[in-house]
mmCIF file of C-alpha atoms and ligand atoms in Angstrom:
data_model
loop_
_atom_site.group_PDB
_atom_site.id
_atom_site.type_symbol
_atom_site.label_atom_id
_atom_site.label_comp_id
_atom_site.label_asym_id
_atom_site.label_seq_id
_atom_site.Cartn_x
_atom_site.Cartn_y
_atom_site.Cartn_z
ATOM 1 C CA MET E 1 15.472 121.434 24.290
ATOM 2 C CA THR E 2 15.017 125.104 23.518
ATOM 3 C CA ILE E 3 16.473 126.670 20.412
ATOM 4 C CA PRO E 4 19.083 128.829 22.185
ATOM 5 C CA GLN E 5 20.083 125.717 24.124
ATOM 6 C CA LEU E 6 20.483 123.832 20.892
ATOM 7 C CA LEU E 7 22.637 126.521 19.378
ATOM 8 C CA LEU E 8 24.832 126.702 22.424
ATOM 9 C CA CYS E 9 25.299 123.013 22.813
ATOM 10 C CA LEU E 10 26.057 122.592 19.141
ATOM 11 C CA SER E 11 29.055 124.690 19.915
ATOM 12 C CA LEU E 12 30.234 122.068 22.354
ATOM 13 C CA SER E 13 29.382 119.121 20.202
ATOM 14 C CA MET E 14 31.895 116.524 19.264
ATOM 15 C CA LEU E 15 30.906 114.142 16.528
ATOM 16 C CA CYS E 16 32.714 110.880 16.948
ATOM 17 C CA ILE E 17 32.744 109.252 13.559
ATOM 18 C CA SER E 18 35.286 106.599 12.760
ATOM 19 C CA SER E 19 36.303 106.174 9.167
ATOM 20 C CA LYS E 20 35.780 102.796 7.586
ATOM 21 C CA PRO E 21 38.485 100.986 5.664
ATOM 22 C CA THR E 22 37.856 100.821 1.954
ATOM 23 C CA GLU E 23 37.535 97.406 0.372
ATOM 24 C CA LYS E 24 38.360 96.299 -3.139
ATOM 25 C CA LYS E 25 34.777 95.834 -4.242
ATOM 26 C CA ASP E 26 32.227 96.752 -1.677
ATOM 27 C CA ARG E 27 28.744 95.271 -1.915
ATOM 28 C CA VAL E 28 27.927 96.600 1.513
ATOM 29 C CA HIS E 29 25.605 99.592 1.728
ATOM 30 C CA HIS E 30 26.880 101.897 4.466
ATOM 31 C CA ASP E 31 25.372 105.162 5.541
ATOM 32 C CA PRO E 32 27.453 108.012 4.178
ATOM 33 C CA GLN E 33 29.832 109.838 6.478
ATOM 34 C CA LEU E 34 28.509 113.020 8.007
ATOM 35 C CA SER E 35 31.556 114.772 6.556
ATOM 36 C CA ASP E 36 34.793 113.912 4.795
ATOM 37 C CA LYS E 37 36.665 116.592 6.720
ATOM 38 C CA VAL E 38 39.040 115.821 9.542
ATOM 39 C CA HIS E 39 37.225 116.362 12.791
ATOM 40 C CA ASP E 40 39.449 118.505 14.920
ATOM 41 C CA ASP E 41 37.746 121.418 16.593
ATOM 42 C CA ALA E 42 41.121 122.785 17.594
ATOM 43 C CA GLN E 43 41.787 123.550 13.923
ATOM 44 C CA ASN E 44 38.384 124.533 12.586
ATOM 45 C CA PHE E 45 34.726 123.559 12.672
ATOM 46 C CA ASP E 46 34.431 122.443 9.059
ATOM 47 C CA TYR E 47 33.461 118.943 10.099
ATOM 48 C CA ASP E 48 30.606 120.082 12.331
ATOM 49 C CA HIS E 49 29.350 122.478 9.683
ATOM 50 C CA ASP E 50 29.243 119.702 7.080
ATOM 51 C CA ALA E 51 27.448 117.346 9.442
ATOM 52 C CA PHE E 52 24.821 119.880 10.309
ATOM 53 C CA LEU E 53 24.295 121.550 6.944
ATOM 54 C CA GLY E 54 25.573 119.143 4.328
ATOM 55 C CA ALA E 55 28.860 119.872 2.585
ATOM 56 C CA ASP E 56 27.430 122.070 -0.193
ATOM 57 C CA GLU E 57 25.420 124.274 2.106
ATOM 58 C CA ALA E 58 28.379 124.569 4.482
ATOM 59 C CA LYS E 59 30.510 125.734 1.574
ATOM 60 C CA THR E 60 27.938 128.430 0.835
ATOM 61 C CA PHE E 61 28.213 129.653 4.396
ATOM 62 C CA ASP E 62 31.934 130.201 3.901
ATOM 63 C CA GLN E 63 31.085 132.845 1.296
ATOM 64 C CA LEU E 64 28.666 134.772 3.483
ATOM 65 C CA THR E 65 29.316 137.793 5.620
ATOM 66 C CA PRO E 66 28.863 137.334 9.374
ATOM 67 C CA GLU E 67 25.524 139.145 9.197
ATOM 68 C CA GLU E 68 24.256 136.929 6.378
ATOM 69 C CA SER E 69 25.471 133.822 8.211
ATOM 70 C CA LYS E 70 23.553 134.785 11.314
ATOM 71 C CA GLU E 71 20.365 135.325 9.402
ATOM 72 C CA ARG E 72 20.652 132.088 7.410
ATOM 73 C CA LEU E 73 21.474 129.996 10.439
ATOM 74 C CA GLY E 74 18.565 131.465 12.356
ATOM 75 C CA MET E 75 16.224 130.488 9.542
ATOM 76 C CA ILE E 76 17.648 126.964 9.495
ATOM 77 C CA VAL E 77 17.156 126.499 13.202
ATOM 78 C CA ASP E 78 13.560 127.604 12.792
ATOM 79 C CA LYS E 79 13.171 124.904 10.163
ATOM 80 C CA ILE E 80 14.498 122.168 12.460
ATOM 81 C CA ASP E 81 11.692 122.990 14.867
ATOM 82 C CA THR E 82 9.123 121.412 12.579
ATOM 83 C CA ASP E 83 6.135 121.585 14.926
ATOM 84 C CA LYS E 84 6.996 125.209 15.751
ATOM 85 C CA ASP E 85 6.618 124.827 19.499
ATOM 86 C CA GLY E 86 9.874 126.634 20.175
ATOM 87 C CA PHE E 87 11.651 123.490 21.300
ATOM 88 C CA VAL E 88 13.870 121.207 19.310
ATOM 89 C CA THR E 89 13.353 117.584 20.221
ATOM 90 C CA GLU E 90 15.814 114.768 19.714
ATOM 91 C CA GLY E 91 13.551 113.452 16.948
ATOM 92 C CA GLU E 92 13.497 116.773 15.096
ATOM 93 C CA LEU E 93 17.231 117.077 15.384
ATOM 94 C CA LYS E 94 17.833 113.544 14.156
ATOM 95 C CA ALA E 95 15.519 114.084 11.184
ATOM 96 C CA TRP E 96 17.445 117.239 10.291
ATOM 97 C CA ILE E 97 20.895 115.645 10.473
ATOM 98 C CA LYS E 98 19.630 112.649 8.483
ATOM 99 C CA LYS E 99 18.321 114.960 5.795
ATOM 100 C CA ALA E 100 21.717 116.618 5.477
ATOM 101 C CA GLN E 101 23.374 113.189 5.451
ATOM 102 C CA LYS E 102 21.113 111.921 2.662
ATOM 103 C CA LYS E 103 21.180 115.066 0.595
ATOM 104 C CA TYR E 104 23.032 113.331 -2.223
ATOM 105 C CA VAL E 105 20.078 110.949 -2.615
ATOM 106 C CA TYR E 106 17.548 113.740 -3.100
ATOM 107 C CA ASP E 107 19.956 115.671 -5.323
ATOM 108 C CA SER E 108 20.423 112.717 -7.650
ATOM 109 C CA VAL E 109 16.652 112.225 -7.942
ATOM 110 C CA GLU E 110 16.180 115.923 -8.743
ATOM 111 C CA ARG E 111 18.843 115.720 -11.438
ATOM 112 C CA GLN E 112 17.208 112.742 -13.139
ATOM 113 C CA TRP E 113 13.585 113.715 -12.698
ATOM 114 C CA GLN E 114 13.339 116.126 -15.646
ATOM 115 C CA GLU E 115 15.024 113.659 -17.945
ATOM 116 C CA PHE E 116 12.444 110.928 -17.355
ATOM 117 C CA ASP E 117 9.210 112.855 -16.875
ATOM 118 C CA MET E 118 8.693 113.309 -20.597
ATOM 119 C CA ASN E 119 5.136 114.657 -20.488
ATOM 120 C CA GLN E 120 5.927 116.798 -17.429
ATOM 121 C CA ASP E 121 2.886 115.693 -15.464
ATOM 122 C CA GLY E 122 4.825 115.353 -12.224
ATOM 123 C CA PHE E 123 4.971 111.547 -12.366
ATOM 124 C CA ILE E 124 7.255 109.070 -14.038
ATOM 125 C CA SER E 125 5.409 106.163 -15.568
ATOM 126 C CA TRP E 126 7.109 102.863 -16.293
ATOM 127 C CA ASP E 127 6.607 103.567 -20.010
ATOM 128 C CA GLU E 128 8.420 106.881 -19.701
ATOM 129 C CA TYR E 129 11.304 105.312 -17.838
ATOM 130 C CA ARG E 130 11.519 102.411 -20.286
ATOM 131 C CA ASN E 131 11.423 104.642 -23.343
ATOM 132 C CA VAL E 132 14.113 107.008 -22.082
ATOM 133 C CA THR E 133 16.386 104.206 -20.892
ATOM 134 C CA TYR E 134 15.786 101.472 -23.468
ATOM 135 C CA GLY E 135 14.075 103.299 -26.349
ATOM 136 C CA THR E 136 17.061 103.017 -28.660
ATOM 137 C CA TYR E 137 17.351 99.304 -28.042
ATOM 138 C CA LEU E 138 13.592 98.723 -28.383
ATOM 139 C CA ASP E 139 13.495 100.578 -31.716
ATOM 140 C CA ASP E 140 16.320 98.527 -33.136
ATOM 141 C CA PRO E 141 17.144 95.445 -31.095
ATOM 142 C CA ASP E 142 20.698 94.320 -31.731
ATOM 143 C CA PRO E 143 20.837 90.551 -31.354
ATOM 144 C CA ASP E 144 24.447 90.764 -30.168
ATOM 145 C CA ASP E 145 23.876 92.851 -27.056
ATOM 146 C CA GLY E 146 20.121 92.413 -26.997
ATOM 147 C CA PHE E 147 20.186 89.793 -24.294
ATOM 148 C CA ASN E 148 21.936 92.083 -21.882
ATOM 149 C CA TYR E 149 19.528 94.957 -22.417
ATOM 150 C CA LYS E 150 16.534 92.707 -22.155
ATOM 151 C CA GLN E 151 17.812 91.289 -18.891
ATOM 152 C CA MET E 152 18.460 94.762 -17.514
ATOM 153 C CA MET E 153 15.015 95.919 -18.573
ATOM 154 C CA VAL E 154 13.288 92.971 -16.922
ATOM 155 C CA ARG E 155 15.231 93.692 -13.753
ATOM 156 C CA ASP E 156 14.412 97.414 -13.860
ATOM 157 C CA GLU E 157 10.729 96.664 -14.385
ATOM 158 C CA ARG E 158 10.673 94.310 -11.410
ATOM 159 C CA ARG E 159 12.339 96.945 -9.217
ATOM 160 C CA PHE E 160 10.065 99.697 -10.551
ATOM 161 C CA LYS E 161 6.986 97.656 -9.675
ATOM 162 C CA MET E 162 8.357 96.983 -6.212
ATOM 163 C CA ALA E 163 8.960 100.709 -5.633
ATOM 164 C CA ASP E 164 5.518 101.547 -7.009
ATOM 165 C CA LYS E 165 3.650 101.085 -3.751
ATOM 166 C CA ASP E 166 0.130 101.707 -5.051
ATOM 167 C CA GLY E 167 0.664 99.586 -8.155
ATOM 168 C CA ASP E 168 -0.472 102.129 -10.753
ATOM 169 C CA LEU E 169 2.766 101.678 -12.755
ATOM 170 C CA THR E 170 3.525 105.352 -12.194
ATOM 171 C CA ALA E 171 6.120 106.662 -9.779
ATOM 172 C CA THR E 172 5.657 109.632 -7.518
ATOM 173 C CA LYS E 173 8.874 111.366 -6.496
ATOM 174 C CA GLU E 174 8.995 109.242 -3.364
ATOM 175 C CA GLU E 175 8.445 106.025 -5.321
ATOM 176 C CA PHE E 176 11.054 107.045 -7.873
ATOM 177 C CA THR E 177 13.528 107.737 -5.074
ATOM 178 C CA ALA E 178 12.902 104.209 -3.778
ATOM 179 C CA PHE E 179 13.500 102.887 -7.289
ATOM 180 C CA LEU E 180 16.821 104.718 -7.733
ATOM 181 C CA HIS E 181 18.033 104.280 -4.147
ATOM 182 C CA PRO E 182 16.366 101.108 -2.880
ATOM 183 C CA GLU E 183 18.875 100.642 -0.054
ATOM 184 C CA GLU E 184 17.365 103.709 1.623
ATOM 185 C CA TYR E 185 13.932 102.105 1.999
ATOM 186 C CA ASP E 186 12.910 99.230 4.251
ATOM 187 C CA TYR E 187 10.290 97.964 1.812
ATOM 188 C CA MET E 188 12.923 97.712 -0.923
ATOM 189 C CA LYS E 189 15.497 95.730 1.039
ATOM 190 C CA ASP E 190 14.373 92.331 -0.216
ATOM 191 C CA ILE E 191 14.910 93.329 -3.823
ATOM 192 C CA VAL E 192 18.343 94.783 -3.040
ATOM 193 C CA VAL E 193 19.267 91.380 -1.588
ATOM 194 C CA GLN E 194 17.702 89.542 -4.531
ATOM 195 C CA GLU E 195 19.576 91.601 -7.154
ATOM 196 C CA THR E 196 22.871 91.193 -5.340
ATOM 197 C CA MET E 197 22.413 87.435 -5.034
ATOM 198 C CA GLU E 198 21.571 87.163 -8.728
ATOM 199 C CA ASP E 199 24.814 88.994 -9.547
ATOM 200 C CA ILE E 200 27.007 86.752 -7.438
ATOM 201 C CA ASP E 201 25.258 83.375 -7.603
ATOM 202 C CA LYS E 202 26.880 82.143 -10.809
ATOM 203 C CA ASN E 203 25.592 78.564 -10.667
ATOM 204 C CA GLY E 204 22.064 79.782 -10.034
ATOM 205 C CA ASP E 205 21.284 77.544 -7.063
ATOM 206 C CA GLY E 206 19.928 80.437 -5.015
ATOM 207 C CA TYR E 207 22.882 80.563 -2.633
ATOM 208 C CA ILE E 208 26.284 82.234 -2.539
ATOM 209 C CA ASP E 209 29.040 79.759 -1.850
ATOM 210 C CA LEU E 210 32.599 80.620 -0.866
ATOM 211 C CA GLU E 211 33.998 80.573 -4.414
ATOM 212 C CA GLU E 212 31.153 82.727 -5.744
ATOM 213 C CA TYR E 213 31.695 85.148 -2.860
ATOM 214 C CA ILE E 214 35.423 85.458 -3.577
ATOM 215 C CA GLY E 215 34.893 85.428 -7.347
ATOM 216 C CA ASP E 216 32.714 88.530 -7.078
ATOM 217 C CA MET E 217 35.484 90.616 -5.520
ATOM 218 C CA TYR E 218 38.642 89.078 -6.894
ATOM 219 C CA SER E 219 39.681 87.462 -10.156
ATOM 220 C CA HIS E 220 42.762 85.279 -10.153
ATOM 221 C CA ASP E 221 44.018 86.384 -13.572
ATOM 222 C CA GLY E 222 46.693 83.736 -13.420
ATOM 223 C CA ASP E 223 48.073 84.869 -10.060
ATOM 224 C CA ALA E 224 49.571 81.924 -8.265
ATOM 225 C CA ASP E 225 49.122 83.363 -4.801
ATOM 226 C CA GLU E 226 46.099 85.145 -3.455
ATOM 227 C CA PRO E 227 46.750 88.484 -1.812
ATOM 228 C CA GLU E 228 46.402 88.696 1.933
ATOM 229 C CA TRP E 229 43.052 90.535 1.810
ATOM 230 C CA VAL E 230 41.496 87.684 -0.162
ATOM 231 C CA LYS E 231 42.585 85.194 2.474
ATOM 232 C CA THR E 232 41.035 87.437 5.077
ATOM 233 C CA GLU E 233 37.783 87.488 3.086
ATOM 234 C CA ARG E 234 37.748 83.689 3.017
ATOM 235 C CA GLU E 235 38.009 83.667 6.801
ATOM 236 C CA GLN E 236 35.292 86.322 7.038
ATOM 237 C CA PHE E 237 32.982 84.176 4.963
ATOM 238 C CA VAL E 238 33.486 81.092 7.110
ATOM 239 C CA GLU E 239 33.445 82.846 10.457
ATOM 240 C CA PHE E 240 30.906 85.659 10.022
ATOM 241 C CA ARG E 241 28.957 85.560 6.752
ATOM 242 C CA ASP E 242 27.899 81.915 6.763
ATOM 243 C CA LYS E 243 26.239 82.090 10.158
ATOM 244 C CA ASN E 244 24.664 78.624 10.166
ATOM 245 C CA ARG E 245 27.864 77.049 8.819
ATOM 246 C CA ASP E 246 26.322 75.189 5.911
ATOM 247 C CA GLY E 247 28.996 76.459 3.518
ATOM 248 C CA LYS E 248 26.824 78.982 1.685
ATOM 249 C CA MET E 249 24.995 82.253 2.213
ATOM 250 C CA ASP E 250 21.206 82.267 2.036
ATOM 251 C CA LYS E 251 18.967 85.365 1.734
ATOM 252 C CA GLU E 252 19.105 86.278 5.408
ATOM 253 C CA GLU E 253 22.856 85.846 5.636
ATOM 254 C CA THR E 254 23.325 87.950 2.505
ATOM 255 C CA LYS E 255 21.063 90.647 3.917
ATOM 256 C CA ASP E 256 23.075 90.801 7.153
ATOM 257 C CA TRP E 257 26.181 91.235 5.038
ATOM 258 C CA ILE E 258 25.134 93.911 2.522
ATOM 259 C CA LEU E 259 22.621 95.825 4.646
ATOM 260 C CA PRO E 260 24.189 95.868 8.092
ATOM 261 C CA SER E 261 22.432 97.799 10.800
ATOM 262 C CA ASP E 262 25.143 100.439 10.952
ATOM 263 C CA TYR E 263 25.805 102.554 13.949
ATOM 264 C CA ASP E 264 23.374 105.430 13.463
ATOM 265 C CA HIS E 265 25.540 108.542 13.470
ATOM 266 C CA ALA E 266 22.621 110.931 13.090
ATOM 267 C CA GLU E 267 20.787 109.431 16.040
ATOM 268 C CA ALA E 268 23.916 109.366 18.167
ATOM 269 C CA GLU E 269 24.633 112.993 17.393
ATOM 270 C CA ALA E 270 21.065 114.092 18.112
ATOM 271 C CA ARG E 271 21.071 112.227 21.424
ATOM 272 C CA HIS E 272 24.441 113.705 22.313
ATOM 273 C CA LEU E 273 23.243 117.255 21.667
ATOM 274 C CA VAL E 274 20.137 116.789 23.758
ATOM 275 C CA TYR E 275 22.218 115.298 26.548
ATOM 276 C CA GLU E 276 24.681 118.198 26.425
ATOM 277 C CA SER E 277 21.920 120.761 26.580
ATOM 278 C CA ASP E 278 20.511 119.100 29.685
ATOM 279 C CA GLN E 279 23.929 119.373 31.291
ATOM 280 C CA ASN E 280 24.466 122.988 30.380
ATOM 281 C CA LYS E 281 21.131 124.548 31.233
ATOM 282 C CA VAL E 282 22.309 127.648 29.455
ATOM 283 C CA GLY E 283 19.864 129.843 27.630
ATOM 284 C CA THR E 284 16.843 127.931 28.868
ATOM 285 C CA ALA E 285 13.709 129.911 28.409
ATOM 286 C CA PRO E 286 11.388 129.807 31.375
ATOM 287 C CA PRO E 287 8.271 127.790 30.643
ATOM 288 C CA LEU E 288 5.085 129.755 30.318
ATOM 289 C CA PRO E 289 2.584 129.586 33.149
ATOM 290 C CA GLY E 290 0.872 126.236 33.050
ATOM 291 C CA GLY E 291 4.023 124.483 31.933
ATOM 292 C CA ALA E 292 3.628 125.321 28.263
ATOM 293 C CA PRO E 293 6.950 125.714 26.489
ATOM 294 C CA ALA E 294 8.010 129.279 25.833
ATOM 295 C CA ARG E 295 8.244 130.393 22.225
ATOM 296 C CA MET E 296 11.776 131.310 21.422
ATOM 297 C CA SER E 297 12.780 134.625 20.025
ATOM 298 C CA PRO E 298 12.514 134.911 16.268
ATOM 299 C CA SER E 299 15.632 134.604 14.181
ATOM 300 C CA PRO E 300 18.334 135.763 14.097
ATOM 301 C CA HIS E 301 18.893 134.101 17.427
ATOM 302 C CA PRO E 302 21.162 135.864 19.884
ATOM 303 C CA ALA E 303 23.091 132.645 20.431
ATOM 304 C CA VAL E 304 24.229 132.683 16.820
ATOM 305 C CA SER E 305 25.970 136.004 17.117
ATOM 306 C CA ALA E 306 29.701 136.373 17.055
ATOM 307 C CA GLY E 307 31.455 136.095 20.361
ATOM 308 C CA ALA E 308 29.105 133.497 21.799
ATOM 309 C CA GLY E 309 32.103 131.279 22.410
ATOM 310 C CA PRO E 310 34.034 128.885 20.223
ATOM 311 C CA ALA E 311 30.755 127.717 18.734
ATOM 312 C CA ALA E 312 30.951 124.862 16.266
ATOM 313 C CA LEU E 313 27.971 126.415 14.557
ATOM 314 C CA ASP E 314 29.033 129.992 14.975
ATOM 315 C CA PHE E 315 29.712 130.835 11.370
ATOM 316 C CA THR E 316 30.840 134.279 12.374
ATOM 317 C CA ALA E 317 33.567 133.095 14.736
ATOM 318 C CA GLN E 318 37.146 133.964 13.977
ATOM 319 C CA ARG E 319 38.797 130.892 12.570
ATOM 320 C CA PRO E 320 42.343 129.937 13.393
ATOM 321 C CA SER E 321 44.748 130.771 10.599
ATOM 322 C CA PHE E 322 44.142 127.732 8.446
ATOM 323 C CA PRO E 323 43.540 127.924 4.714
ATOM 324 C CA GLN E 324 39.900 128.410 3.816
ATOM 325 C CA ARG E 325 38.263 126.058 1.377
HETATM 326 CA CA1 LIG L 1 5.185 111.810 -16.604
HETATM 327 CA CA1 LIG L 2 2.535 104.731 -7.977
HETATM 328 CA CA1 LIG L 3 25.413 79.558 -5.938
HETATM 329 CA CA1 LIG L 4 24.634 79.571 5.474
#
């Protein structure tokens, strides 16, 4: 897909994201929503802007003049085209939307990085992490809460070593991200399952039975009757969680529960945009002789300018009279 095509078809894009019901205590790791805005293009394009830019960046765009918006958006589209061949592939688009979707992960790592990298060498060693997090306890172990801290430290060390791919007991930024957000990394999924099972498996037999499962999300507190949602959870356990019907959840069953293979919104959106652009055939640049893709015009792209239609990504478009954020 060419860049002008992308910009035009973004204007026609509809992101179909269904909101999930919130549960009392959710152990399940879902991908974050692409936006928390209501998606109704008839009102405004806030939803699409969030999905494409991330909420913070989209907010920034609201403050810009039309000229500034055009320039910024042009630069962003250039960035999506990572191999700089003038075409945006489905893969490039998906990677971009995913990055916006996961921005909170990278932001949280950035926030914590300075705090832990004591000697500022660009790495976080296990010693640095341990000293910052448990230094006070290690200096003066309090026998009353000591057990808890020790347990937490042992658990952190195990997870740190798992994230530390090359085993040098020092985390690069990538390894530290895997440590702080293990659910985002395939190679960390086993330890996410292990930690969750340890939390819930009160009798320590290595399985989660029905009472342990319910006990993790609901405490009776003397209530005679269980609320309706707890009854539903009991049914869920029997019908869906305990797949082999032996009355308890093993590792695999727990993994299917807490790390479901969610519908991939980023992939769906990327595929949708590519599909739309094939339908529209608007703004296609003729291929160069020999079939080589034509290099698109440098930013700001004409397609980003005001008046290019009710573009979802046209940050210069006149909005309907709804209150601005
Ligand atoms: Ca360091
Ligand atoms: Ca390492
Ligand atoms: Ca158990
Ligand atoms: Ca089972």
